CSV table of N, CA and C in Angstrom, one decimal:
chain,number,residue,atom,x,y,z
A,256,PHE,N,-5.9,-9.2,-0.2
A,256,PHE,CA,-6.0,-7.9,0.4
A,256,PHE,C,-6.4,-7.9,1.8
A,257,GLY,N,-7.2,-8.9,2.1
A,257,GLY,CA,-7.7,-8.9,3.5
A,257,GLY,C,-8.5,-10.1,3.8
A,258,HIS,N,-9.2,-10.1,4.9
A,258,HIS,CA,-10.0,-11.2,5.4
A,258,HIS,C,-11.4,-10.8,5.7
A,259,ILE,N,-12.4,-11.6,5.4
A,259,ILE,CA,-13.8,-11.4,5.8
A,259,ILE,C,-14.3,-12.7,6.3
A,260,SER,N,-14.6,-12.8,7.6
A,260,SER,CA,-15.1,-14.0,8.2
A,260,SER,C,-14.3,-15.2,7.9
A,261,GLY,N,-13.0,-15.0,8.0
A,261,GLY,CA,-12.1,-16.2,7.8
A,261,GLY,C,-11.8,-16.5,6.4
A,262,PHE,N,-12.4,-15.9,5.4
A,262,PHE,CA,-12.1,-16.1,4.0
A,262,PHE,C,-11.1,-15.1,3.5
A,263,ILE,N,-10.2,-15.5,2.7
A,263,ILE,CA,-9.2,-14.7,2.1
A,263,ILE,C,-9.6,-14.3,0.7
A,264,PHE,N,-9.5,-13.0,0.3
A,264,PHE,CA,-9.8,-12.6,-1.0
A,264,PHE,C,-8.6,-11.9,-1.6
A,265,PRO,N,-7.6,-12.7,-2.1
A,265,PRO,CA,-6.3,-12.0,-2.6
A,265,PRO,C,-6.5,-11.4,-4.0
A,266,ALA,N,-6.0,-10.2,-4.2
A,266,ALA,CA,-5.8,-9.6,-5.5
A,266,ALA,C,-6.9,-9.9,-6.4
A,267,LEU,N,-8.1,-9.5,-6.1
A,267,LEU,CA,-9.3,-9.8,-6.9
A,267,LEU,C,-9.1,-9.4,-8.4
A,268,LEU,N,-8.6,-8.2,-8.7
A,268,LEU,CA,-8.4,-7.8,-10.0
A,268,LEU,C,-7.6,-8.8,-10.9
A,269,PHE,N,-6.5,-9.3,-10.3
A,269,PHE,CA,-5.6,-10.2,-11.0
A,269,PHE,C,-5.9,-11.7,-10.9
A,270,ALA,N,-6.8,-12.0,-9.9
A,270,ALA,CA,-7.1,-13.4,-9.7
A,270,ALA,C,-8.3,-13.9,-10.6
A,271,LEU,N,-9.0,-12.9,-11.2
A,271,LEU,CA,-10.2,-13.3,-11.9
A,271,LEU,C,-10.0,-14.1,-13.2
A,272,GLY,N,-8.8,-14.0,-13.8
A,272,GLY,CA,-8.6,-14.8,-15.0
A,272,GLY,C,-8.7,-13.9,-16.2
A,273,GLN,N,-8.2,-14.4,-17.3
A,273,GLN,CA,-8.1,-13.6,-18.6
A,273,GLN,C,-9.5,-13.3,-19.1
A,274,ASP,N,-10.5,-14.2,-18.9
A,274,ASP,CA,-11.8,-14.0,-19.5
A,274,ASP,C,-12.8,-13.3,-18.6
A,275,ALA,N,-12.4,-12.8,-17.5
A,275,ALA,CA,-13.3,-12.2,-16.5
A,275,ALA,C,-13.7,-10.8,-17.1
A,276,ALA,N,-14.9,-10.4,-16.7
A,276,ALA,CA,-15.4,-9.1,-17.3
A,276,ALA,C,-14.6,-7.9,-16.8
A,277,ALA,N,-14.0,-8.0,-15.6
A,277,ALA,CA,-13.2,-6.8,-15.1
A,277,ALA,C,-11.8,-6.9,-15.6
A,278,GLY,N,-11.5,-7.9,-16.3
A,278,GLY,CA,-10.1,-8.1,-16.8
A,278,GLY,C,-9.3,-8.9,-15.7
A,279,GLY,N,-8.2,-9.3,-16.0
A,279,GLY,CA,-7.4,-10.0,-15.0
A,279,GLY,C,-6.2,-10.7,-15.6
A,280,SER,N,-5.5,-11.4,-14.8
A,280,SER,CA,-4.3,-12.0,-15.2
A,280,SER,C,-4.2,-13.4,-14.4
A,281,VAL,N,-3.5,-14.3,-15.1
A,281,VAL,CA,-3.2,-15.6,-14.4
A,281,VAL,C,-1.7,-15.7,-14.5
A,282,SER,N,-1.1,-16.5,-13.6
A,282,SER,CA,0.3,-16.7,-13.6
A,282,SER,C,0.8,-17.3,-15.0
A,283,PRO,N,1.9,-16.8,-15.5
A,283,PRO,CA,2.5,-17.4,-16.6
A,283,PRO,C,3.1,-18.7,-16.3
A,284,ASN,N,3.2,-19.0,-15.1
A,284,ASN,CA,3.8,-20.3,-14.6
A,284,ASN,C,2.8,-20.9,-13.6
A,285,PRO,N,1.6,-21.2,-14.0
A,285,PRO,CA,0.6,-21.7,-13.0
A,285,PRO,C,1.1,-23.0,-12.3
A,286,GLN,N,1.0,-23.0,-11.0
A,286,GLN,CA,1.4,-24.1,-10.2
A,286,GLN,C,0.4,-24.3,-9.0
A,287,HIS,N,0.2,-25.6,-8.7
A,287,HIS,CA,-0.6,-25.9,-7.5
A,287,HIS,C,0.1,-25.2,-6.3
A,288,SER,N,-0.7,-24.4,-5.6
A,288,SER,CA,-0.2,-23.7,-4.4
A,288,SER,C,0.9,-22.7,-4.7
A,289,GLY,N,0.8,-22.1,-6.0
A,289,GLY,CA,1.8,-21.1,-6.4
A,289,GLY,C,1.5,-19.8,-5.7
A,290,HIS,N,0.2,-19.6,-5.3
A,290,HIS,CA,-0.2,-18.3,-4.6
A,290,HIS,C,0.0,-17.1,-5.4
A,291,TYR,N,-0.3,-17.2,-6.8
A,291,TYR,CA,-0.2,-16.0,-7.6
A,291,TYR,C,-1.3,-15.0,-7.1
A,292,GLY,N,-0.8,-13.7,-6.9
A,292,GLY,CA,-1.7,-12.7,-6.4
A,292,GLY,C,-1.8,-12.6,-4.9
A,293,HIS,N,-0.9,-13.4,-4.2
A,293,HIS,CA,-0.8,-13.3,-2.7
A,293,HIS,C,-0.7,-11.9,-2.2
A,294,LYS,N,0.2,-11.1,-2.9
A,294,LYS,CA,0.3,-9.7,-2.6
A,294,LYS,C,0.4,-9.0,-4.0
A,295,VAL,N,-0.1,-7.8,-4.0
A,295,VAL,CA,-0.1,-6.9,-5.2
A,295,VAL,C,0.3,-5.5,-4.8
A,296,ALA,N,1.2,-4.9,-5.6
A,296,ALA,CA,1.6,-3.5,-5.3
A,296,ALA,C,1.8,-2.8,-6.6
A,297,TRP,N,1.5,-1.5,-6.7
A,297,TRP,CA,1.7,-0.7,-7.9
A,297,TRP,C,3.2,-0.3,-7.9
A,298,THR,N,3.8,-0.3,-9.1
A,298,THR,CA,5.2,0.1,-9.2
A,298,THR,C,5.3,1.3,-10.1
A,299,ALA,N,6.4,1.7,-10.4
A,299,ALA,CA,6.7,2.7,-11.4
A,299,ALA,C,6.5,2.1,-12.8
A,300,ASP,N,6.5,3.0,-13.8
A,300,ASP,CA,6.4,2.5,-15.2
A,300,ASP,C,7.7,1.8,-15.5
A,301,VAL,N,7.6,0.5,-15.8
A,301,VAL,CA,8.8,-0.3,-16.1
A,301,VAL,C,9.0,-0.5,-17.6
A,302,ASN,N,7.9,-0.6,-18.4
A,302,ASN,CA,8.1,-0.9,-19.8
A,302,ASN,C,8.1,0.4,-20.7
A,303,GLY,N,8.0,1.6,-20.1
A,303,GLY,CA,8.2,2.8,-20.9
A,303,GLY,C,6.9,3.3,-21.6
A,304,ASP,N,5.7,2.8,-21.1
A,304,ASP,CA,4.5,3.2,-21.8
A,304,ASP,C,3.8,4.3,-21.0
A,305,ASN,N,4.5,4.9,-20.0
A,305,ASN,CA,3.9,6.0,-19.2
A,305,ASN,C,2.8,5.6,-18.3
A,306,ARG,N,2.7,4.3,-18.0
A,306,ARG,CA,1.7,3.8,-17.0
A,306,ARG,C,2.4,2.9,-16.0
A,307,ARG,N,1.9,2.9,-14.8
A,307,ARG,CA,2.5,2.1,-13.8
A,307,ARG,C,2.1,0.6,-14.0
A,308,GLU,N,3.0,-0.3,-13.6
A,308,GLU,CA,2.7,-1.7,-13.7
A,308,GLU,C,2.3,-2.2,-12.3
A,309,ALA,N,1.7,-3.4,-12.2
A,309,ALA,CA,1.3,-4.0,-11.0
A,309,ALA,C,2.4,-5.1,-10.7
A,310,ALA,N,2.9,-5.1,-9.5
A,310,ALA,CA,3.8,-6.2,-9.1
A,310,ALA,C,2.9,-7.2,-8.4
A,311,VAL,N,3.0,-8.5,-8.9
A,311,VAL,CA,2.1,-9.6,-8.4
A,311,VAL,C,3.0,-10.7,-7.8
A,312,GLY,N,2.9,-10.9,-6.5
A,312,GLY,CA,3.7,-11.9,-5.9
A,312,GLY,C,3.1,-13.3,-6.1
A,313,ALA,N,4.0,-14.3,-6.3
A,313,ALA,CA,3.6,-15.7,-6.3
A,313,ALA,C,4.6,-16.4,-5.5
A,314,PRO,N,4.5,-16.3,-4.2
A,314,PRO,CA,5.6,-16.9,-3.3
A,314,PRO,C,5.7,-18.4,-3.2
A,315,GLY,N,4.7,-19.1,-3.7
A,315,GLY,CA,4.7,-20.5,-3.7
A,315,GLY,C,5.2,-21.2,-5.0
A,316,GLU,N,5.5,-20.3,-6.0
A,316,GLU,CA,5.9,-20.9,-7.3
A,316,GLU,C,7.4,-21.4,-7.2
A,317,PRO,N,7.7,-22.5,-7.9
A,317,PRO,CA,9.0,-23.0,-8.0
A,317,PRO,C,9.9,-22.1,-8.9
A,318,VAL,N,11.1,-22.0,-8.6
A,318,VAL,CA,12.1,-21.2,-9.4
A,318,VAL,C,13.3,-22.1,-9.6
A,319,PHE,N,13.7,-22.4,-10.8
A,319,PHE,CA,14.8,-23.2,-11.1
A,319,PHE,C,14.8,-24.5,-10.4
A,320,GLY,N,13.6,-25.1,-10.3
A,320,GLY,CA,13.5,-26.4,-9.6
A,320,GLY,C,13.4,-26.4,-8.1
A,321,LEU,N,13.4,-25.2,-7.5
A,321,LEU,CA,13.4,-25.0,-6.1
A,321,LEU,C,11.9,-24.7,-5.7
A,322,ALA,N,11.3,-25.7,-4.9
A,322,ALA,CA,9.9,-25.6,-4.5
A,322,ALA,C,9.7,-24.4,-3.6
A,323,ASN,N,8.6,-23.6,-3.9
A,323,ASN,CA,8.2,-22.5,-3.0
A,323,ASN,C,9.3,-21.4,-2.9
A,324,ALA,N,10.2,-21.3,-3.9
A,324,ALA,CA,11.2,-20.2,-3.9
A,324,ALA,C,10.5,-18.8,-4.1
A,325,GLY,N,9.5,-18.8,-5.0
A,325,GLY,CA,8.7,-17.6,-5.2
A,325,GLY,C,9.2,-16.7,-6.4
A,326,ALA,N,8.3,-16.0,-6.9
A,326,ALA,CA,8.6,-15.0,-8.0
A,326,ALA,C,7.6,-13.8,-7.9
A,327,VAL,N,8.0,-12.7,-8.6
A,327,VAL,CA,7.2,-11.5,-8.6
A,327,VAL,C,7.1,-11.2,-10.1
A,328,TYR,N,5.9,-11.0,-10.6
A,328,TYR,CA,5.6,-10.7,-12.0
A,328,TYR,C,5.2,-9.2,-12.1
A,329,LEU,N,5.8,-8.5,-13.0
A,329,LEU,CA,5.4,-7.1,-13.2
A,329,LEU,C,4.4,-7.2,-14.4
A,330,VAL,N,3.1,-6.8,-14.2
A,330,VAL,CA,2.0,-7.0,-15.1
A,330,VAL,C,1.5,-5.6,-15.6
A,331,ASP,N,1.3,-5.5,-16.9
A,331,ASP,CA,0.7,-4.3,-17.5
A,331,ASP,C,-0.8,-4.4,-17.2
A,332,PRO,N,-1.4,-3.4,-16.5
A,332,PRO,CA,-2.8,-3.5,-16.1
A,332,PRO,C,-3.7,-3.4,-17.2
A,333,THR,N,-3.3,-3.0,-18.4
A,333,THR,CA,-4.2,-2.9,-19.5
A,333,THR,C,-4.2,-4.1,-20.4
A,334,SER,N,-3.0,-4.6,-20.7
A,334,SER,CA,-3.0,-5.8,-21.6
A,334,SER,C,-2.9,-7.1,-20.8
A,335,HIS,N,-2.6,-7.0,-19.5
A,335,HIS,CA,-2.4,-8.1,-18.6
A,335,HIS,C,-1.2,-8.9,-19.0
A,336,ALA,N,-0.3,-8.4,-19.8
A,336,ALA,CA,0.9,-9.1,-20.2
A,336,ALA,C,2.0,-8.9,-19.1
A,337,VAL,N,2.8,-9.9,-18.9
A,337,VAL,CA,3.9,-9.9,-18.0
A,337,VAL,C,5.0,-9.1,-18.7
A,338,VAL,N,5.5,-8.0,-18.1
A,338,VAL,CA,6.6,-7.2,-18.7
A,338,VAL,C,7.9,-7.5,-18.1
A,339,HIS,N,8.0,-8.1,-16.9
A,339,HIS,CA,9.3,-8.5,-16.3
A,339,HIS,C,9.0,-9.5,-15.2
A,340,THR,N,9.9,-10.4,-15.0
A,340,THR,CA,9.8,-11.3,-13.8
A,340,THR,C,11.0,-11.1,-12.9
A,341,LEU,N,10.7,-11.1,-11.6
A,341,LEU,CA,11.8,-10.9,-10.7
A,341,LEU,C,11.9,-12.2,-9.8
A,342,PHE,N,13.1,-12.5,-9.5
A,342,PHE,CA,13.4,-13.7,-8.6
A,342,PHE,C,14.5,-13.1,-7.6
A,343,ALA,N,14.6,-13.9,-6.5
A,343,ALA,CA,15.7,-13.6,-5.6
A,343,ALA,C,17.0,-13.9,-6.3
A,344,PRO,N,18.1,-13.1,-6.0
A,344,PRO,CA,19.3,-13.4,-6.7
A,344,PRO,C,19.9,-14.8,-6.5
A,345,GLU,N,19.6,-15.4,-5.3
A,345,GLU,CA,20.0,-16.7,-5.0
A,345,GLU,C,18.7,-17.4,-4.5
A,346,PRO,N,17.8,-17.8,-5.3
A,346,PRO,CA,16.5,-18.4,-4.9
A,346,PRO,C,16.8,-19.6,-3.9
A,347,GLN,N,15.9,-19.7,-2.9
A,347,GLN,CA,16.0,-20.7,-1.9
A,347,GLN,C,14.7,-21.5,-1.9
A,348,GLU,N,14.8,-22.8,-1.7
A,348,GLU,CA,13.6,-23.6,-1.5
A,348,GLU,C,12.9,-23.1,-0.3
A,349,ASN,N,11.6,-23.0,-0.4
A,349,ASN,CA,10.7,-22.5,0.6
A,349,ASN,C,11.1,-21.0,1.1
A,350,GLY,N,11.7,-20.2,0.2
A,350,GLY,CA,12.1,-18.9,0.6
A,350,GLY,C,10.9,-17.9,0.6
A,351,GLY,N,9.9,-18.2,-0.2
A,351,GLY,CA,8.7,-17.3,-0.1
A,351,GLY,C,8.9,-15.9,-0.7
A,352,PHE,N,9.8,-15.8,-1.7
A,352,PHE,CA,10.0,-14.5,-2.4
A,352,PHE,C,8.7,-14.0,-3.0
A,353,GLY,N,8.3,-12.8,-2.6
A,353,GLY,CA,7.0,-12.3,-3.1
A,353,GLY,C,5.9,-12.3,-2.1
A,354,LYS,N,6.1,-12.8,-0.9
A,354,LYS,CA,5.1,-12.8,0.1
A,354,LYS,C,4.7,-11.4,0.6
A,355,ALA,N,5.7,-10.4,0.5
A,355,ALA,CA,5.4,-9.1,0.8
A,355,ALA,C,5.9,-8.2,-0.3
A,356,LEU,N,5.2,-7.1,-0.6
A,356,LEU,CA,5.5,-6.2,-1.7
A,356,LEU,C,5.2,-4.8,-1.3
A,357,SER,N,6.1,-3.8,-1.7
A,357,SER,CA,5.8,-2.4,-1.4
A,357,SER,C,6.4,-1.6,-2.5
A,358,GLY,N,5.6,-0.8,-3.3
A,358,GLY,CA,6.2,0.1,-4.3
A,358,GLY,C,6.4,1.4,-3.6
A,359,SER,N,7.4,2.1,-4.0
A,359,SER,CA,7.8,3.4,-3.4
A,359,SER,C,8.4,4.3,-4.4
A,360,GLY,N,8.3,5.6,-4.1
A,360,GLY,CA,8.9,6.6,-5.0
A,360,GLY,C,10.4,6.8,-4.8
A,361,GLY,N,11.0,6.2,-3.8
A,361,GLY,CA,12.5,6.3,-3.7
A,361,GLY,C,12.9,5.9,-2.3
A,362,LEU,N,13.0,4.6,-2.0
A,362,LEU,CA,13.4,4.2,-0.7
A,362,LEU,C,14.8,4.4,-0.4
A,363,ALA,N,15.7,4.4,-1.4
A,363,ALA,CA,17.1,4.6,-1.2
A,363,ALA,C,17.6,6.0,-1.2
A,364,GLY,N,16.7,7.0,-1.3
A,364,GLY,CA,17.1,8.4,-1.2
A,364,GLY,C,17.7,8.9,-2.5
A,365,ASP,N,17.6,8.1,-3.6
A,365,ASP,CA,18.2,8.6,-4.8
A,365,ASP,C,17.1,9.1,-5.8
A,366,GLY,N,15.9,9.2,-5.4
A,366,GLY,CA,14.8,9.8,-6.2
A,366,GLY,C,14.3,8.8,-7.2
A,367,ARG,N,14.8,7.6,-7.4
A,367,ARG,CA,14.3,6.7,-8.3
A,367,ARG,C,13.3,5.8,-7.6
A,368,PRO,N,12.3,5.3,-8.4
A,368,PRO,CA,11.2,4.4,-7.8
A,368,PRO,C,11.8,3.1,-7.5
A,369,HIS,N,11.3,2.4,-6.5
A,369,HIS,CA,11.8,1.1,-6.0
A,369,HIS,C,10.6,0.2,-5.8
A,370,LEU,N,10.9,-1.1,-5.7
A,370,LEU,CA,10.0,-2.1,-5.3
A,370,LEU,C,10.7,-2.9,-4.2
A,371,ALA,N,10.2,-3.0,-3.0
A,371,ALA,CA,10.7,-3.8,-2.0
A,371,ALA,C,10.0,-5.1,-2.0
A,372,VAL,N,10.7,-6.2,-2.0
A,372,VAL,CA,10.1,-7.6,-2.1
A,372,VAL,C,10.6,-8.4,-0.9
A,373,GLY,N,9.7,-8.9,-0.1
A,373,GLY,CA,10.0,-9.7,1.1
A,373,GLY,C,10.0,-11.2,0.7
A,374,ALA,N,11.0,-11.8,1.4
A,374,ALA,CA,11.1,-13.3,1.3
A,374,ALA,C,11.3,-13.8,2.7
A,375,PRO,N,10.2,-13.8,3.5
A,375,PRO,CA,10.4,-14.0,5.0
A,375,PRO,C,10.8,-15.3,5.4
A,376,ASP,N,10.9,-16.3,4.5
A,376,ASP,CA,11.3,-17.7,4.9
A,376,ASP,C,12.7,-18.0,4.4
A,377,GLU,N,13.4,-17.1,3.9
A,377,GLU,CA,14.8,-17.4,3.4
A,377,GLU,C,15.7,-17.6,4.6
A,378,ASP,N,16.7,-18.4,4.4
A,378,ASP,CA,17.7,-18.7,5.4
A,378,ASP,C,18.9,-17.8,5.1
A,379,GLU,N,19.7,-17.5,6.1
A,379,GLU,CA,20.9,-16.7,6.0
A,379,GLU,C,22.1,-17.6,6.4
A,380,THR,N,23.0,-17.8,5.4
A,380,THR,CA,24.1,-18.7,5.7
A,380,THR,C,25.4,-17.9,5.8
A,381,ALA,N,25.4,-16.7,5.3
A,381,ALA,CA,26.7,-15.9,5.4
A,381,ALA,C,27.1,-15.6,6.8
A,382,LEU,N,26.1,-15.4,7.7
A,382,LEU,CA,26.4,-15.0,9.1
A,382,LEU,C,26.3,-16.2,10.0
A,383,GLY,N,26.1,-17.4,9.5
A,383,GLY,CA,25.9,-18.5,10.3
A,383,GLY,C,24.6,-19.2,9.8
A,384,ALA,N,24.2,-20.2,10.6
A,384,ALA,CA,23.0,-21.0,10.2
A,384,ALA,C,21.7,-20.4,10.8
A,385,TRP,N,21.2,-19.3,10.2
A,385,TRP,CA,20.0,-18.7,10.6
A,385,TRP,C,18.8,-19.2,9.7
A,386,THR,N,17.9,-19.9,10.3
A,386,THR,CA,16.8,-20.5,9.6
A,386,THR,C,15.6,-19.6,9.6
A,387,ASP,N,15.0,-19.4,8.4
A,387,ASP,CA,13.8,-18.6,8.2
A,387,ASP,C,14.0,-17.2,8.8
A,388,CYS,N,15.1,-16.6,8.7
A,388,CYS,CA,15.3,-15.3,9.3
A,388,CYS,C,14.8,-14.2,8.3
A,389,GLY,N,14.7,-14.6,7.0
A,389,GLY,CA,14.0,-13.7,6.0
A,389,GLY,C,15.0,-12.7,5.4
A,390,ALA,N,14.5,-12.1,4.3
A,390,ALA,CA,15.3,-11.1,3.5
A,390,ALA,C,14.3,-10.2,2.8
A,391,VAL,N,14.8,-9.0,2.6
A,391,VAL,CA,14.1,-8.0,1.8
A,391,VAL,C,15.0,-7.5,0.7
A,392,TYR,N,14.5,-7.5,-0.5
A,392,TYR,CA,15.2,-7.1,-1.7
A,392,TYR,C,14.7,-5.8,-2.2
A,393,LEU,N,15.5,-4.9,-2.6
A,393,LEU,CA,15.1,-3.6,-3.1
A,393,LEU,C,15.5,-3.5,-4.6
A,394,PHE,N,14.5,-3.4,-5.4
A,394,PHE,CA,14.7,-3.3,-6.9
A,394,PHE,C,14.5,-1.9,-7.3
A,395,HIS,N,15.5,-1.4,-8.1
A,395,HIS,CA,15.4,-0.1,-8.7
A,395,HIS,C,14.6,-0.2,-10.0
A,396,MET,N,13.4,0.3,-10.0
A,396,MET,CA,12.5,0.0,-11.1
A,396,MET,C,12.9,0.5,-12.5
A,397,LYS,N,13.4,1.7,-12.5
A,397,LYS,CA,13.7,2.3,-13.8
A,397,LYS,C,14.9,1.6,-14.5
A,398,ILE,N,15.7,1.0,-13.7
A,398,ILE,CA,16.9,0.2,-14.3
A,398,ILE,C,16.4,-1.0,-15.0
A,399,LEU,N,15.2,-1.5,-14.6
A,399,LEU,CA,14.7,-2.7,-15.3
A,399,LEU,C,14.4,-2.5,-16.7
A,400,LEU,N,14.2,-1.3,-17.1
A,400,LEU,CA,13.9,-1.0,-18.5
A,400,LEU,C,15.1,-1.4,-19.5
A,401,ASN,N,16.3,-1.3,-19.0
A,401,ASN,CA,17.5,-1.5,-19.9
A,401,ASN,C,18.4,-2.6,-19.4
A,402,SER,N,18.1,-3.4,-18.4
A,402,SER,CA,19.0,-4.4,-17.9
A,402,SER,C,18.3,-5.5,-17.1
A,403,SER,N,19.1,-6.4,-16.7
A,403,SER,CA,18.5,-7.4,-15.8
A,403,SER,C,18.3,-6.8,-14.4
A,404,SER,N,17.6,-7.6,-13.5
A,404,SER,CA,17.3,-7.0,-12.2
A,404,SER,C,18.5,-6.5,-11.5
A,405,THR,N,18.4,-5.3,-11.0
A,405,THR,CA,19.4,-4.7,-10.1
A,405,THR,C,18.8,-4.6,-8.7
A,406,LEU,N,19.5,-5.1,-7.7
A,406,LEU,CA,18.9,-5.1,-6.4
A,406,LEU,C,19.9,-5.0,-5.3
A,407,SER,N,19.4,-4.7,-4.1
A,407,SER,CA,20.2,-4.7,-2.9
A,407,SER,C,19.6,-5.7,-2.0
A,408,ARG,N,20.4,-6.2,-1.1
A,408,ARG,CA,19.8,-7.1,-0.1
A,408,ARG,C,20.1,-6.5,1.3
């Protein structure tokens, strides 16, 4: 969440671990330098229990064998269970998916809640060889209840 005298204290609520007095969560895919909890944002209710979930970024976790591709876990704040996992549609090694998160009530103007996920280190090859130009993915949160991840880039 911030810095104090050069020390970083990321996502205290979720970094404390399962046995912590305040509750907490650990990555379902713990990795050295996975950076679970690097960013945390509240989302809309994804699992239908009428409570918002927490989106927890893990930009250093490998995805499908790609180092540092990154993942975002949607976590139930009561049970600490992962209710959904998000990846970039085409994960890239060192892409950093999940380094930035923002929950919103409707970024696309359609009235549905969204989650914007940043992957600032992704490369763009469709328009040429753009290294580390980054990408932002927009997830329609209510759609996640009934299908796989729906997104825009």
